[in-house]
Amino acid sequence: AGSFPQGITAGSDGNLWFTEAAASKIGRITTAGVITEFAVPTAGSGPSHVTAGSDGNLWFTEEGGNKIGRITTSGVISEFPIPTSSSPPTGIAAGPDGNLWFTEFGVSRIGRITTFGVISEFSIPTADSQPLGIVAGPDGNLWFTEQLANKIGRISTSGVITEFPVSTANSAPSGITHGPDGNIWFT
């Protein structure tokens, strides 16, 4: 009760994995409905978004802990602190380069973490843009929302960022995905 499940993704093990932000846990649910929970080592870490990595593990953001977490399908959790304090990481996506890419809401950066835990950060040209969602696009780039700047950003796997204004004023783009039509869709 009160765990506040937030992000969910399919794992390489055939189960679904989800975050429990208020309980600081990662959950696994089978398609038959059996739930197992795993406590994140950092209390109050607020895991929010989760994605499957190229290494077969699940990777998640810890907004309250300022970390990126990794959980194996057997439930072993590792945490990787983000170099910039007060960034909180929000969205996370598996990139076409085999790395994991995440948004840093508080400092307007995009982060990249290798499956070995090495983190790089890239500053978004628009300060205070508050990036939130991120997705790998069919073009080999990653696309992200800039909620406060009212823009959609694109970052190449080499770290080059391009921004595109959203035509509806003050729309605060948040969620983002790629559609079967090959386009990027956002809320």
C-alpha positions as YAML, in Angstrom:
chain: A
units: angstrom
residues:
- id: 1
  name: ALA
  ca: [0.00, 0.00, 0.00]
- id: 2
  name: GLY
  ca: [1.18, 3.51, -0.79]
- id: 3
  name: SER
  ca: [4.18, 2.34, -2.85]
- id: 4
  name: PHE
  ca: [3.33, 4.65, -5.79]
- id: 5
  name: PRO
  ca: [4.21, 2.40, -8.75]
- id: 6
  name: GLN
  ca: [5.38, 4.57, -11.61]
- id: 7
  name: GLY
  ca: [7.55, 3.18, -14.45]
- id: 8
  name: ILE
  ca: [7.19, -0.27, -16.04]
- id: 9
  name: THR
  ca: [9.04, -2.23, -18.71]
- id: 10
  name: ALA
  ca: [9.40, -5.77, -20.04]
- id: 11
  name: GLY
  ca: [12.52, -7.61, -18.88]
- id: 12
  name: SER
  ca: [14.72, -10.08, -20.71]
- id: 13
  name: ASP
  ca: [13.41, -12.78, -18.34]
- id: 14
  name: GLY
  ca: [9.83, -12.58, -19.66]
- id: 15
  name: ASN
  ca: [8.56, -10.68, -16.60]
- id: 16
  name: LEU
  ca: [7.51, -7.08, -16.17]
- id: 17
  name: TRP
  ca: [9.58, -4.82, -13.93]
- id: 18
  name: PHE
  ca: [8.30, -1.66, -12.26]
- id: 19
  name: THR
  ca: [9.38, 1.05, -9.85]
- id: 20
  name: GLU
  ca: [7.79, 1.81, -6.49]
- id: 21
  name: ALA
  ca: [8.78, 5.45, -5.94]
- id: 22
  name: ALA
  ca: [7.38, 5.95, -2.42]
- id: 23
  name: ALA
  ca: [8.59, 2.57, -1.12]
- id: 24
  name: SER
  ca: [12.08, 2.77, -2.72]
- id: 25
  name: LYS
  ca: [11.64, -0.67, -4.25]
- id: 26
  name: ILE
  ca: [11.80, -2.34, -7.64]
- id: 27
  name: GLY
  ca: [9.02, -4.81, -8.36]
- id: 28
  name: ARG
  ca: [8.85, -7.80, -10.66]
- id: 29
  name: ILE
  ca: [5.50, -9.21, -11.77]
- id: 30
  name: THR
  ca: [5.01, -12.37, -13.77]
- id: 31
  name: THR
  ca: [2.32, -12.51, -16.44]
- id: 32
  name: ALA
  ca: [0.42, -14.76, -13.98]
- id: 33
  name: GLY
  ca: [0.40, -11.87, -11.46]
- id: 34
  name: VAL
  ca: [3.03, -13.03, -8.93]
- id: 35
  name: ILE
  ca: [4.83, -10.00, -7.47]
- id: 36
  name: THR
  ca: [8.31, -9.93, -5.91]
- id: 37
  name: GLU
  ca: [9.79, -6.73, -4.47]
- id: 38
  name: PHE
  ca: [13.45, -5.72, -4.08]
- id: 39
  name: ALA
  ca: [14.50, -2.88, -1.77]
- id: 40
  name: VAL
  ca: [16.78, -0.24, -3.28]
- id: 41
  name: PRO
  ca: [19.84, 0.20, -0.98]
- id: 42
  name: THR
  ca: [19.41, 3.99, -0.70]
- id: 43
  name: ALA
  ca: [16.39, 4.79, 1.48]
- id: 44
  name: GLY
  ca: [14.16, 7.50, 0.03]
- id: 45
  name: SER
  ca: [15.75, 7.11, -3.41]
- id: 46
  name: GLY
  ca: [12.40, 7.41, -5.22]
- id: 47
  name: PRO
  ca: [12.96, 5.12, -8.20]
- id: 48
  name: SER
  ca: [10.75, 6.41, -11.00]
- id: 49
  name: HIS
  ca: [11.50, 5.18, -14.53]
- id: 50
  name: VAL
  ca: [12.89, 1.83, -15.63]
- id: 51
  name: THR
  ca: [14.09, 0.32, -18.91]
- id: 52
  name: ALA
  ca: [15.69, -2.89, -20.14]
- id: 53
  name: GLY
  ca: [19.39, -2.58, -20.96]
- id: 54
  name: SER
  ca: [21.42, -4.25, -23.69]
- id: 55
  name: ASP
  ca: [23.16, -6.25, -20.94]
- id: 56
  name: GLY
  ca: [19.92, -8.06, -19.96]
- id: 57
  name: ASN
  ca: [19.58, -6.06, -16.72]
- id: 58
  name: LEU
  ca: [16.98, -3.47, -15.78]
- id: 59
  name: TRP
  ca: [18.14, 0.12, -15.28]
- id: 60
  name: PHE
  ca: [16.23, 2.75, -13.31]
- id: 61
  name: THR
  ca: [16.45, 6.36, -12.17]
- id: 62
  name: GLU
  ca: [16.57, 7.29, -8.49]
- id: 63
  name: GLU
  ca: [15.20, 10.83, -8.32]
- id: 64
  name: GLY
  ca: [15.59, 11.17, -4.54]
- id: 65
  name: GLY
  ca: [18.98, 9.45, -4.43]
- id: 66
  name: ASN
  ca: [20.53, 11.26, -7.42]
- id: 67
  name: LYS
  ca: [21.65, 7.89, -8.78]
- id: 68
  name: ILE
  ca: [21.13, 5.44, -11.59]
- id: 69
  name: GLY
  ca: [20.32, 1.92, -10.44]
- id: 70
  name: ARG
  ca: [20.77, -1.46, -12.07]
- id: 71
  name: ILE
  ca: [18.98, -4.64, -11.06]
- id: 72
  name: THR
  ca: [19.74, -8.08, -12.42]
- id: 73
  name: THR
  ca: [16.87, -10.43, -13.21]
- id: 74
  name: SER
  ca: [17.83, -12.34, -10.04]
- id: 75
  name: GLY
  ca: [17.32, -9.16, -7.96]
- id: 76
  name: VAL
  ca: [20.85, -7.90, -7.27]
- id: 77
  name: ILE
  ca: [20.90, -4.09, -7.19]
- id: 78
  name: SER
  ca: [23.87, -1.78, -7.89]
- id: 79
  name: GLU
  ca: [23.78, 2.01, -7.68]
- id: 80
  name: PHE
  ca: [25.82, 4.62, -9.55]
- id: 81
  name: PRO
  ca: [25.92, 8.22, -8.20]
- id: 82
  name: ILE
  ca: [25.50, 10.99, -10.75]
- id: 83
  name: PRO
  ca: [28.52, 13.37, -10.68]
- id: 84
  name: THR
  ca: [26.36, 16.52, -10.61]
- id: 85
  name: SER
  ca: [24.49, 17.01, -7.35]
- id: 86
  name: SER
  ca: [20.78, 17.85, -7.26]
- id: 87
  name: SER
  ca: [20.26, 16.76, -10.86]
- id: 88
  name: PRO
  ca: [17.53, 14.40, -10.18]
- id: 89
  name: PRO
  ca: [17.45, 11.85, -12.96]
- id: 90
  name: THR
  ca: [13.96, 11.21, -14.32]
- id: 91
  name: GLY
  ca: [13.50, 9.46, -17.67]
- id: 92
  name: ILE
  ca: [15.75, 6.64, -18.88]
- id: 93
  name: ALA
  ca: [16.02, 4.79, -22.19]
- id: 94
  name: ALA
  ca: [18.23, 2.17, -23.78]
- id: 95
  name: GLY
  ca: [20.22, 3.76, -26.58]
- id: 96
  name: PRO
  ca: [21.12, 2.33, -29.98]
- id: 97
  name: ASP
  ca: [24.79, 2.40, -28.86]
- id: 98
  name: GLY
  ca: [24.20, -0.13, -26.04]
- id: 99
  name: ASN
  ca: [24.37, 2.56, -23.33]
- id: 100
  name: LEU
  ca: [21.58, 3.89, -21.14]
- id: 101
  name: TRP
  ca: [20.56, 7.53, -21.53]
- id: 102
  name: PHE
  ca: [18.72, 9.58, -18.93]
- id: 103
  name: THR
  ca: [17.38, 13.07, -18.33]
- id: 104
  name: GLU
  ca: [18.63, 15.26, -15.48]
- id: 105
  name: PHE
  ca: [15.61, 17.37, -14.64]
- id: 106
  name: GLY
  ca: [17.17, 19.80, -12.14]
- id: 107
  name: VAL
  ca: [20.32, 20.74, -14.07]
- id: 108
  name: SER
  ca: [19.13, 20.57, -17.70]
- id: 109
  name: ARG
  ca: [21.48, 17.83, -18.84]
- id: 110
  name: ILE
  ca: [21.28, 14.51, -20.60]
- id: 111
  name: GLY
  ca: [23.29, 11.72, -19.03]
- id: 112
  name: ARG
  ca: [24.75, 8.57, -20.50]
- id: 113
  name: ILE
  ca: [25.78, 5.54, -18.45]
- id: 114
  name: THR
  ca: [27.61, 2.54, -19.85]
- id: 115
  name: THR
  ca: [26.65, -0.95, -18.73]
- id: 116
  name: PHE
  ca: [29.85, -0.82, -16.64]
- id: 117
  name: GLY
  ca: [28.57, 2.24, -14.75]
- id: 118
  name: VAL
  ca: [30.62, 5.04, -16.34]
- id: 119
  name: ILE
  ca: [28.58, 8.26, -16.49]
- id: 120
  name: SER
  ca: [28.97, 11.18, -18.93]
- id: 121
  name: GLU
  ca: [26.83, 14.32, -18.92]
- id: 122
  name: PHE
  ca: [25.85, 16.68, -21.75]
- id: 123
  name: SER
  ca: [24.47, 20.19, -21.13]
- id: 124
  name: ILE
  ca: [21.33, 21.20, -22.98]
- id: 125
  name: PRO
  ca: [21.78, 24.55, -24.81]
- id: 126
  name: THR
  ca: [18.64, 26.03, -23.18]
- id: 127
  name: ALA
  ca: [19.26, 26.59, -19.46]
- id: 128
  name: ASP
  ca: [16.50, 25.56, -17.04]
- id: 129
  name: SER
  ca: [14.78, 23.47, -19.71]
- id: 130
  name: GLN
  ca: [13.81, 20.67, -17.27]
- id: 131
  name: PRO
  ca: [14.18, 17.59, -19.49]
- id: 132
  name: LEU
  ca: [11.82, 14.80, -18.49]
- id: 133
  name: GLY
  ca: [11.05, 11.98, -20.96]
- id: 134
  name: ILE
  ca: [13.58, 10.31, -23.26]
- id: 135
  name: VAL
  ca: [13.33, 7.65, -25.97]
- id: 136
  name: ALA
  ca: [15.58, 6.07, -28.60]
- id: 137
  name: GLY
  ca: [14.39, 7.08, -32.04]
- id: 138
  name: PRO
  ca: [14.37, 5.04, -35.23]
- id: 139
  name: ASP
  ca: [17.00, 7.43, -36.64]
- id: 140
  name: GLY
  ca: [19.76, 6.28, -34.22]
- id: 141
  name: ASN
  ca: [19.43, 9.34, -31.96]
- id: 142
  name: LEU
  ca: [17.73, 9.86, -28.61]
- id: 143
  name: TRP
  ca: [14.83, 12.28, -28.29]
- id: 144
  name: PHE
  ca: [13.76, 14.05, -25.12]
- id: 145
  name: THR
  ca: [11.22, 16.53, -23.84]
- id: 146
  name: GLU
  ca: [12.18, 19.92, -22.41]
- id: 147
  name: GLN
  ca: [9.22, 20.68, -20.21]
- id: 148
  name: LEU
  ca: [9.98, 24.25, -19.13]
- id: 149
  name: ALA
  ca: [11.61, 25.32, -22.42]
- id: 150
  name: ASN
  ca: [8.64, 24.00, -24.43]
- id: 151
  name: LYS
  ca: [10.97, 22.15, -26.79]
- id: 152
  name: ILE
  ca: [11.83, 18.69, -28.03]
- id: 153
  name: GLY
  ca: [15.51, 17.84, -28.01]
- id: 154
  name: ARG
  ca: [17.56, 15.36, -30.00]
- id: 155
  name: ILE
  ca: [20.93, 14.05, -28.88]
- id: 156
  name: SER
  ca: [23.24, 11.96, -31.01]
- id: 157
  name: THR
  ca: [25.17, 9.10, -29.43]
- id: 158
  name: SER
  ca: [28.25, 11.34, -29.67]
- id: 159
  name: GLY
  ca: [26.52, 14.01, -27.54]
- id: 160
  name: VAL
  ca: [25.45, 16.61, -30.13]
- id: 161
  name: ILE
  ca: [22.18, 18.26, -29.06]
- id: 162
  name: THR
  ca: [19.65, 19.94, -31.36]
- id: 163
  name: GLU
  ca: [16.47, 21.58, -30.07]
- id: 164
  name: PHE
  ca: [13.09, 22.03, -31.75]
- id: 165
  name: PRO
  ca: [10.43, 24.43, -30.41]
- id: 166
  name: VAL
  ca: [6.93, 23.07, -29.83]
- id: 167
  name: SER
  ca: [4.38, 25.13, -31.77]
- id: 168
  name: THR
  ca: [1.76, 25.23, -28.98]
- id: 169
  name: ALA
  ca: [2.81, 27.82, -26.40]
- id: 170
  name: ASN
  ca: [3.26, 26.66, -22.80]
- id: 171
  name: SER
  ca: [2.44, 23.03, -23.60]
- id: 172
  name: ALA
  ca: [5.14, 21.64, -21.24]
- id: 173
  name: PRO
  ca: [6.02, 18.46, -23.17]
- id: 174
  name: SER
  ca: [6.45, 15.48, -20.87]
- id: 175
  name: GLY
  ca: [6.08, 11.94, -22.25]
- id: 176
  name: ILE
  ca: [7.76, 10.86, -25.49]
- id: 177
  name: THR
  ca: [7.85, 7.75, -27.69]
- id: 178
  name: HIS
  ca: [8.44, 6.73, -31.29]
- id: 179
  name: GLY
  ca: [5.49, 5.57, -33.30]
- id: 180
  name: PRO
  ca: [5.06, 2.80, -35.88]
- id: 181
  name: ASP
  ca: [4.98, 5.56, -38.49]
- id: 182
  name: GLY
  ca: [8.64, 6.39, -37.80]
- id: 183
  name: ASN
  ca: [7.81, 9.73, -36.16]
- id: 184
  name: ILE
  ca: [8.47, 10.93, -32.61]
- id: 185
  name: TRP
  ca: [5.28, 11.49, -30.60]
- id: 186
  name: PHE
  ca: [5.04, 13.44, -27.33]
- id: 187
  name: THR
  ca: [2.47, 14.63, -24.82]
...
